[in-house]
Coordinates of C-alpha atoms and ligand atoms in Angstrom, one line a residue:
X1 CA 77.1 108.1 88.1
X2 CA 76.7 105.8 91.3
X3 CA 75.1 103.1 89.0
X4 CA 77.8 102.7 86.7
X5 CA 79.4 100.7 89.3
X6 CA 76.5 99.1 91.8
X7 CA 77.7 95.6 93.0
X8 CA 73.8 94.2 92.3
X9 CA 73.1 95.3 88.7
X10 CA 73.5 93.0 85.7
X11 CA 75.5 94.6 83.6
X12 CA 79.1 94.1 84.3
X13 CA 80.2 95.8 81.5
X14 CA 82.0 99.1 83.4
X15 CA 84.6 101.4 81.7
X16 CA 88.1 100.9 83.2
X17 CA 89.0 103.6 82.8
X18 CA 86.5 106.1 83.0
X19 CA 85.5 104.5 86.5
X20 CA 89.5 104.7 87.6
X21 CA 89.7 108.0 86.7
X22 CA 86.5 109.1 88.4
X23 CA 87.3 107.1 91.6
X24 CA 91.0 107.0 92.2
X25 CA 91.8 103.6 91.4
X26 CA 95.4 102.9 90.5
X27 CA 96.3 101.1 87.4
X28 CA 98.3 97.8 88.9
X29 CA 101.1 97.8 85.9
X30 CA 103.6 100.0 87.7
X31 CA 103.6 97.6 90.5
X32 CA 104.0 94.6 88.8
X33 CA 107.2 94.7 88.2
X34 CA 108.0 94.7 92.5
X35 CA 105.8 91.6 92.8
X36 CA 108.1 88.7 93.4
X37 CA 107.3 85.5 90.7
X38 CA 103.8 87.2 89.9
X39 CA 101.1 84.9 88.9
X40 CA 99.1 84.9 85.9
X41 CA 96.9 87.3 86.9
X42 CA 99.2 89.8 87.5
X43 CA 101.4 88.9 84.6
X44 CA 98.5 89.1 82.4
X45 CA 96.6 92.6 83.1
X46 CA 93.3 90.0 84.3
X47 CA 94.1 92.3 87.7
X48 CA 93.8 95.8 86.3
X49 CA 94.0 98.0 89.3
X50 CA 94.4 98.6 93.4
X51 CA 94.0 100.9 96.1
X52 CA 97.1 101.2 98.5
X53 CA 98.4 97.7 97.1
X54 CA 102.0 99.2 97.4
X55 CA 101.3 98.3 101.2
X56 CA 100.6 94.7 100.7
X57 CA 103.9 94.4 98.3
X58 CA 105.7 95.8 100.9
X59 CA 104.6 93.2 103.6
X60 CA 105.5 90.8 100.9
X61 CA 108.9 91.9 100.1
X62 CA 109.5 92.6 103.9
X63 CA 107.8 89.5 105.3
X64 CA 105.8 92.0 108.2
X65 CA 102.3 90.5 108.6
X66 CA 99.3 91.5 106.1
X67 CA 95.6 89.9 106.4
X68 CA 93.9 89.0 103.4
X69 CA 90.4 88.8 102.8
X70 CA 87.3 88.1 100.3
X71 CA 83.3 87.0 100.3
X72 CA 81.2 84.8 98.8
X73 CA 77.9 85.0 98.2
X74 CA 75.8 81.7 98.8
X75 CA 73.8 82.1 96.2
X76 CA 74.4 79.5 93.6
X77 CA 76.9 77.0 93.3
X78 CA 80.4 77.9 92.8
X79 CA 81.4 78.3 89.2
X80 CA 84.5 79.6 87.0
X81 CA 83.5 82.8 87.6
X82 CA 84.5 82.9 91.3
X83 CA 87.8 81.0 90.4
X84 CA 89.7 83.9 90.2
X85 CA 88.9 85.5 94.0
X86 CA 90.1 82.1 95.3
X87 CA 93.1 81.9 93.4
X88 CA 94.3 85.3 94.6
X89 CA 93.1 85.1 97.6
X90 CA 94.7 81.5 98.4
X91 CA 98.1 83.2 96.0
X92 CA 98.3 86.0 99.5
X93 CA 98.1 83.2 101.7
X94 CA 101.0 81.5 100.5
X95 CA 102.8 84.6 100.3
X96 CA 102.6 85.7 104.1
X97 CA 99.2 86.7 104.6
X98 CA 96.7 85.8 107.5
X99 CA 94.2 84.2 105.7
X100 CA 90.4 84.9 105.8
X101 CA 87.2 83.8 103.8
X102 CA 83.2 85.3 104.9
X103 CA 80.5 83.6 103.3
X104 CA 78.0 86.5 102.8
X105 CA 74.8 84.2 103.5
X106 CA 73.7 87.4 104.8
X107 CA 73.7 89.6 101.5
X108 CA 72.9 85.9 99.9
X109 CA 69.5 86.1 101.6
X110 CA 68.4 89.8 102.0
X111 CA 69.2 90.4 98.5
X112 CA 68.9 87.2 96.6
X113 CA 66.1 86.0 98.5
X114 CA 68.6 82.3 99.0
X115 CA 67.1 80.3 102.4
X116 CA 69.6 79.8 105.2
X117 CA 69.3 76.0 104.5
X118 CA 70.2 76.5 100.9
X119 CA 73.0 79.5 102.2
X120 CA 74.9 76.5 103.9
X121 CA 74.8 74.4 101.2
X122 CA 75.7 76.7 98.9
X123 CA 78.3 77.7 101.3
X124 CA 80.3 74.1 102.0
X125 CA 80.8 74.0 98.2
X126 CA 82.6 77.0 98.2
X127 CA 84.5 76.4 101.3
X128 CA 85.4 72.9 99.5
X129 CA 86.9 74.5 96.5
X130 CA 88.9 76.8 98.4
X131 CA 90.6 74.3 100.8
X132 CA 91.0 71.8 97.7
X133 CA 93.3 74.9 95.9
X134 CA 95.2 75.3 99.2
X135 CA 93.4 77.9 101.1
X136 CA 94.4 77.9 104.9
X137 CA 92.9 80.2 107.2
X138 CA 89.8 81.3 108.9
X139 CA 86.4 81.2 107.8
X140 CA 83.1 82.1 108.8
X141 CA 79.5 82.9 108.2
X142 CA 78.1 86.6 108.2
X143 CA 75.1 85.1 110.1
X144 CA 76.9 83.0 112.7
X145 CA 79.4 85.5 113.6
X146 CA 78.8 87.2 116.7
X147 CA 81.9 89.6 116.9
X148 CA 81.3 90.6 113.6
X149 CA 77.7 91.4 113.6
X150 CA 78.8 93.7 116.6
X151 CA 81.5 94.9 114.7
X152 CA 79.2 95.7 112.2
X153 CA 76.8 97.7 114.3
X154 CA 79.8 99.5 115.7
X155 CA 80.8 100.9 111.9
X156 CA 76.8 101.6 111.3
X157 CA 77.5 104.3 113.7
X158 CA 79.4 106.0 111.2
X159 CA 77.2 105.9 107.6
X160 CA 73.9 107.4 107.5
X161 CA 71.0 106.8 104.6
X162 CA 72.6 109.8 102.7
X163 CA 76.0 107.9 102.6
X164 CA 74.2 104.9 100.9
X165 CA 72.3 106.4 98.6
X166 CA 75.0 108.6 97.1
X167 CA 76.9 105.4 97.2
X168 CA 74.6 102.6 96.4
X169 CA 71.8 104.5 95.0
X170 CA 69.4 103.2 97.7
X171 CA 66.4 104.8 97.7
X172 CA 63.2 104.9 100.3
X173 CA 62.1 101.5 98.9
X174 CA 65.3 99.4 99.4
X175 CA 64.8 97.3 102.1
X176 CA 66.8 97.9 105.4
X177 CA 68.5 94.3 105.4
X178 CA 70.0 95.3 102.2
X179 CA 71.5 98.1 104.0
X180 CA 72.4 95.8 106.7
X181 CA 74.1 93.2 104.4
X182 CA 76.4 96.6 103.3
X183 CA 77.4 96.9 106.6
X184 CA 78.5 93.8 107.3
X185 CA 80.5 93.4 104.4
X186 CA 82.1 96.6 105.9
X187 CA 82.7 94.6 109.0
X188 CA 83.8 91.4 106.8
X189 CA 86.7 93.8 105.3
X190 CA 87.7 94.9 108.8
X191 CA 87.2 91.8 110.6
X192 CA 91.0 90.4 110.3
X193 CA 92.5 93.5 112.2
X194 CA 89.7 92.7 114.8
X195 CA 90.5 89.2 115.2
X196 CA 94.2 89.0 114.6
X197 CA 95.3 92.7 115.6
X198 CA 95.6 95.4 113.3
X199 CA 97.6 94.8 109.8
X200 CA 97.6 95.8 106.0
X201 CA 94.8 94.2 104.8
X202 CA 94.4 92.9 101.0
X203 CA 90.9 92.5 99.4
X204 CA 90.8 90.7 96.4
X205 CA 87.3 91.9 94.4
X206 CA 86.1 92.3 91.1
X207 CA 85.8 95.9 89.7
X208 CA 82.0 95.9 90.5
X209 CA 82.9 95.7 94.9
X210 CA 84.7 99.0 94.4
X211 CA 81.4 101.1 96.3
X212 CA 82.0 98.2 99.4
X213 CA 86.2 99.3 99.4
X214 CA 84.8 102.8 99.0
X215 CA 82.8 103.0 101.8
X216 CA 84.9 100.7 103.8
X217 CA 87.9 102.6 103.6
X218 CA 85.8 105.8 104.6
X219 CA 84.3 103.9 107.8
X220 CA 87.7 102.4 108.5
X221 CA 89.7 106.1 108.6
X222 CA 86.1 107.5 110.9
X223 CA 86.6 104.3 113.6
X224 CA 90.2 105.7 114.3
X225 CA 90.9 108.1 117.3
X226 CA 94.0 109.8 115.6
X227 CA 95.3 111.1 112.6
X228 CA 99.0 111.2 112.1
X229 CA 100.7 113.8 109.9
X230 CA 104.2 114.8 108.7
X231 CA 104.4 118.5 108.8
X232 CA 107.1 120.8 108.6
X233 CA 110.0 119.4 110.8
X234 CA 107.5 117.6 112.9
X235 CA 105.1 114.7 113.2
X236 CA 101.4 115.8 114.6
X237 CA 99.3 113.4 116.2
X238 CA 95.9 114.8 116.2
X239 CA 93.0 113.7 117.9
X240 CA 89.5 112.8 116.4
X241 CA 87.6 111.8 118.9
X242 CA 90.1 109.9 121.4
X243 CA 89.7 110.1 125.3
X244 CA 91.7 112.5 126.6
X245 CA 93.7 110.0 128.3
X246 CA 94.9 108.9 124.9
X247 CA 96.1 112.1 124.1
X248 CA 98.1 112.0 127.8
X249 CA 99.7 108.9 126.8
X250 CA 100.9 109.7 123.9
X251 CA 102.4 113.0 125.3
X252 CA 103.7 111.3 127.6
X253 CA 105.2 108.3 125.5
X254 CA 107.5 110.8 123.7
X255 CA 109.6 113.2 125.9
X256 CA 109.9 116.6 124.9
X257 CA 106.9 116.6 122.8
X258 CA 104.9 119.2 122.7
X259 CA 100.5 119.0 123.6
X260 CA 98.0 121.2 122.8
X261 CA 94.4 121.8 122.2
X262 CA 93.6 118.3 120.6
X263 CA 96.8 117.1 119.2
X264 CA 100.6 116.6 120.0
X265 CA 103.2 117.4 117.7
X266 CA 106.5 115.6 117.9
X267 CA 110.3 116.6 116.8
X268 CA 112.9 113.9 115.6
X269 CA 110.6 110.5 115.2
X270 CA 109.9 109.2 111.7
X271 CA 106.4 109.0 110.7
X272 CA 105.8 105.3 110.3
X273 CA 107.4 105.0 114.0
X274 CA 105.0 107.4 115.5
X275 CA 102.0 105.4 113.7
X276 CA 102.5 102.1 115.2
X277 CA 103.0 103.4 118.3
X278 CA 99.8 105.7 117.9
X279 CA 98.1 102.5 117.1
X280 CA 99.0 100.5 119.8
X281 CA 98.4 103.4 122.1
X282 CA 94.8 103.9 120.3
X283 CA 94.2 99.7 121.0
X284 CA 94.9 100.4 124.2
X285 CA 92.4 102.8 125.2
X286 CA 89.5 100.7 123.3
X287 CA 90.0 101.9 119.8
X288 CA 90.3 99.7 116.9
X289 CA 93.6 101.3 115.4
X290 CA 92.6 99.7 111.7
X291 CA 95.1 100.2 108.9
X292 CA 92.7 101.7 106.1
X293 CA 92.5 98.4 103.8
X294 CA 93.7 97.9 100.3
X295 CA 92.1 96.2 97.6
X296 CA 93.0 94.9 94.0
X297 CA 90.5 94.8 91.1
X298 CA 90.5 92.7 88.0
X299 CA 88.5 92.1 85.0
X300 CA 86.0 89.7 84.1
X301 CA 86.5 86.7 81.7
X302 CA 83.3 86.6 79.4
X303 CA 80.9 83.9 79.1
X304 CA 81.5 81.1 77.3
X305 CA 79.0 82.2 75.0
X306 CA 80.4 85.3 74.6
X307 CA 78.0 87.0 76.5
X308 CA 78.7 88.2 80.8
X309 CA 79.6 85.1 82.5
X310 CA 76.8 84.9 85.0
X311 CA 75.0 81.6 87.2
X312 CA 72.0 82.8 85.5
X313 CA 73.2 82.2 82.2
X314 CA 74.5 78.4 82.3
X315 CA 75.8 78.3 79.2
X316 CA 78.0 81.1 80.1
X317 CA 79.9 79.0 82.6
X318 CA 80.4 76.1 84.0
X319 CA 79.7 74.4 87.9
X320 CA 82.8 72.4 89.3
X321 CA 81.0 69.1 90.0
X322 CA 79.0 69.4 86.8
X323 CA 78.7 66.4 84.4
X324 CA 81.9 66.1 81.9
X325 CA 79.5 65.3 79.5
X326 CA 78.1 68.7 79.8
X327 CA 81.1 70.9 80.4
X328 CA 82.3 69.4 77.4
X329 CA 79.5 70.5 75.4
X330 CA 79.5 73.8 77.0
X331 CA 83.6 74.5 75.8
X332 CA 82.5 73.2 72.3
X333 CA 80.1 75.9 71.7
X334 CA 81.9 78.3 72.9
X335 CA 81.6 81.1 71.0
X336 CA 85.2 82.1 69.3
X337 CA 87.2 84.8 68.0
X338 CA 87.3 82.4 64.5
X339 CA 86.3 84.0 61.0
X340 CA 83.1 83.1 59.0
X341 CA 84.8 80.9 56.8
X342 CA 87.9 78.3 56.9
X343 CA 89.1 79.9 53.9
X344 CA 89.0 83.1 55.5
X345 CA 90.4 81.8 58.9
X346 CA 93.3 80.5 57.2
X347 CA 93.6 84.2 55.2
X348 CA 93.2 85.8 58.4
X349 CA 93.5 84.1 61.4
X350 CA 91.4 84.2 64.3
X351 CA 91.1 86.8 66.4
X352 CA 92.0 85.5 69.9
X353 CA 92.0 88.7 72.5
X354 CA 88.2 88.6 72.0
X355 CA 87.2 85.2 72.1
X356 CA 86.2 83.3 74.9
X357 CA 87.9 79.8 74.5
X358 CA 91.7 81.9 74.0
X359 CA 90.4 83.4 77.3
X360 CA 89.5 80.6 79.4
X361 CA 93.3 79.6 78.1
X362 CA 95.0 82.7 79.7
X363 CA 92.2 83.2 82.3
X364 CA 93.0 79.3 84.2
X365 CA 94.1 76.9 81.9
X366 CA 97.6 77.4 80.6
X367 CA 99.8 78.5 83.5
X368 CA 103.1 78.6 81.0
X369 CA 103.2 82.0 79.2
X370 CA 105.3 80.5 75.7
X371 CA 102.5 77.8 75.7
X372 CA 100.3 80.6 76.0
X373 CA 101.9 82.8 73.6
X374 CA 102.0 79.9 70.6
X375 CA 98.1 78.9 71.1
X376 CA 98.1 83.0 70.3
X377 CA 100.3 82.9 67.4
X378 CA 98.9 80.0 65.6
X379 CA 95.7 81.1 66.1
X380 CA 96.6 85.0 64.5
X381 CA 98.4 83.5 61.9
X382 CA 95.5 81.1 60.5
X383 CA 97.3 77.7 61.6
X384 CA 95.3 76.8 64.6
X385 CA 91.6 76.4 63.6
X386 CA 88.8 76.8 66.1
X387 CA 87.2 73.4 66.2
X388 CA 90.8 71.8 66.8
X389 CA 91.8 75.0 70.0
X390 CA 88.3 73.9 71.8
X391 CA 89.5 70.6 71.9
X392 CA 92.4 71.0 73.2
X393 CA 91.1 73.5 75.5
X394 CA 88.5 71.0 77.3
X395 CA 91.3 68.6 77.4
X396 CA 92.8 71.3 79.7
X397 CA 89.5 71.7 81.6
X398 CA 89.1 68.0 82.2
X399 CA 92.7 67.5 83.5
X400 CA 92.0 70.5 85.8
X401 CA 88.6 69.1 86.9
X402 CA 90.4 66.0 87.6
X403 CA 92.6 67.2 90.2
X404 CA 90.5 69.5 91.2
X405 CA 88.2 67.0 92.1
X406 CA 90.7 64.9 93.7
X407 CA 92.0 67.8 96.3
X408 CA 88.4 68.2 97.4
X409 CA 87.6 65.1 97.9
X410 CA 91.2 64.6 100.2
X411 CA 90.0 68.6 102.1
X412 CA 86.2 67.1 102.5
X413 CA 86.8 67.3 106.4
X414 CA 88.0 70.6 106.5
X415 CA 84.5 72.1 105.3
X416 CA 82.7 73.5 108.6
X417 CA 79.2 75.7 108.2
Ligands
LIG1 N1 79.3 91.3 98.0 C1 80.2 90.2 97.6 C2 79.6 89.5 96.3 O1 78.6 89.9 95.9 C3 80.5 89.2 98.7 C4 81.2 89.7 99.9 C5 80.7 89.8 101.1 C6 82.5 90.3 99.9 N2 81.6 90.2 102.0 C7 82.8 90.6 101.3 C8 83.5 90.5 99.0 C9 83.9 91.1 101.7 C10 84.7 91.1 99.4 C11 84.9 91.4 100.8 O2 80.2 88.6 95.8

């Protein structure tokens, strides 16, 4: 069912596994282990799958160029729950990757309803966070950006209504800047190999984006002019809709190749090296030679009140420049994974993989896995009582607050909207 996974619904509460299966996502835990000094959220299963991420680890472990990008929607203000995008996508950065952020104040206000004003507000807050955690890069606007709006009208050319509505479940009374907000977020995920020339390209998304990477992917492999194949002894470089000149060039870029009706097959090249040449040859004639991008997905961390962590739920989360006084109350009554009774907590310890404080823990606050692992052992064995963990775990929050406050402050003049 399309609505199992429909990036707008409420319920975030998708089946893993049933959805991987159904859609060809990869589980990430084979990959892992090729992922130089992973952080938490790889080490931790909070990132649970990927499409074509082998790419990206490549590009890594090779130090060849990779782009990676994610979207925020100006909506509300930021909030734990969009913590995790930033960290992985500012994690790629440091790692090699061309770095690029969209604010979708576009989607924000065709879908949400959110005024441009309040979109740009909205907007510089994210923006702050993400420089004050060490983001470098580029970032824009969906509204402001003129490239990609054309860029955007360029894939439109290649998704009708009956695309969306298998996809989305759109229907004849969704609105057509909802459909326009999808295809700029198309263009958002192909924007990088636009502006900085074609690369892998990592998108960082919760499980829910998955129709966006679908449909992207599928615009992405329709935009190029050529397919190339390995085939029996030979590599075939077939023609989609390329000029013929393109065809000519590539003929003529590899001697004793051989041309036919719509394709060129060549003897004694390696795959990869016809398809950057194909690429470049592809760029040359106006085509947009993208590299079909690849995308990791994790899971959510449930509201503090044990509920989906949501902005329309407060309690569920908490604001980066709200009140101490409130985020404090907020971790305190937290729901937990304790036992109805101190005599029974003690008999049977808590039950930490399902309660939200242990999970804020492994989520953000406790980067060291044996600190990690003893907060889950005392806990289990009855010796670490809930009232005493919540404690302890605000006095985590508020030292994170505190320098997280104190990088945005020193990245306040980075923030353009
Ligand atoms: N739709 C995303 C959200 O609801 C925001 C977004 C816009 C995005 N463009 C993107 C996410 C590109 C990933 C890549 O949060």
């Amino acid at each position: 069912m399309p609505e199992d996974i429909n990036p707008w619904s409420n319920h975030r509460a998708v089946d893993t596994e049933k959805v991987f299966s159904e859609f060809g996502i990869e589980p990430i835990g084979p990959l892992v282990d090729r992922i130089p000094d992973p952080p938490a959220f790889f080490r931790r299963g909070i990132v649970v799958g990927h499409r074509d991420y082998d790419r990206i680890v490549d590009a890594m472990v090779h130090h060849t160029p990779f782009h990676v990008l994610s979207g925020f929607m100006p909506s509300g203000h930021p909030h734990l729950g969009h913590l995790l995008v930033m960290q992985e996508i500012v994690w790629h950065v440091q790692r090699g990757g061309c770095g690029y952020v969209a604010i979708a104040d576009r989607e924000a206000h065709a879908v949400r309803n959110i005024s441009w004003e309040k979109c740009r507000e909205y907007a510089a807050e994210y923006l702050r966070c993400l420089y004050a955690l060490g983001f470098q890069g580029t970032t824009y606007a969906q509204s402001t950006n003129g490239v990609l709006k054309d860029l955007a009208f360029e894939a439109a050319t290649r998704v009708n209504f009956s695309d969306l509505s298998a996809i989305y479940g759109f229907s004849q009374e969704t609105g057509l800047a909802h459909a326009m907000s999808v295809i700029t977020q198309v263009a958002d995920i192909l924007y990088p190999q636009v502006d900085a020339g074609p690369a892998p390209t990592i998108v960082p998304v919760g499980i829910d984006q998955d129709p966006h990477i679908r449909l992207t992917r599928d615009v992405a492999h329709k935009m190029r002019m050529f397919t190339v194949e390995q085939r029996e002894g030979y590599v075939s470089v077939r023609s989609k809709n390329a000029p013929p000149e393109a065809l000519n060039a590539i003929h003529r870029t590899y001697a004793g190749s051989k041309k036919y009706e719509g394709h060129v097959d060549i003897r004694g090249v390696a795959l990869d090296a016809v398809k950057d040449r194909v690429r470049c040859i592809e760029r040359e004639f106006g085509g947009y030679g993208f590299f079909t991008p690849s995308s990791t997905y994790h899971t959510f961390m449930p509201g503090l009140q044990g509920g989906k962590m949501s902005s329309s739920i407060p309690e569920s989360s908490f604001g980066f420049d709200e009140p101490e006084k409130d985020i404090k109350k907020k971790v305190m009554s937290a729901l937990t994974g304790g036992r109805v009774s101190l005599e029974e907590q003690t008999r049977l310890g808590g039950e930490p993989d399902r309660c939200p404080a242990f999970l804020l823990n492994l989520f953000f606050m406790v980067d060291d896995d044996a600190e990690l692992e003893e907060i889950r052992r005392a806990c289990l064995a009855g010796d670490l009582m809930c009232g005493a963990c919540k404690k302890e775990t605000f006095e985590r929050v508020k030292e994170f607050l505190q320098e997280f406050h104190e990088k945005m402050d020193e990245v306040e003049h980075l923030v353009e909207v």
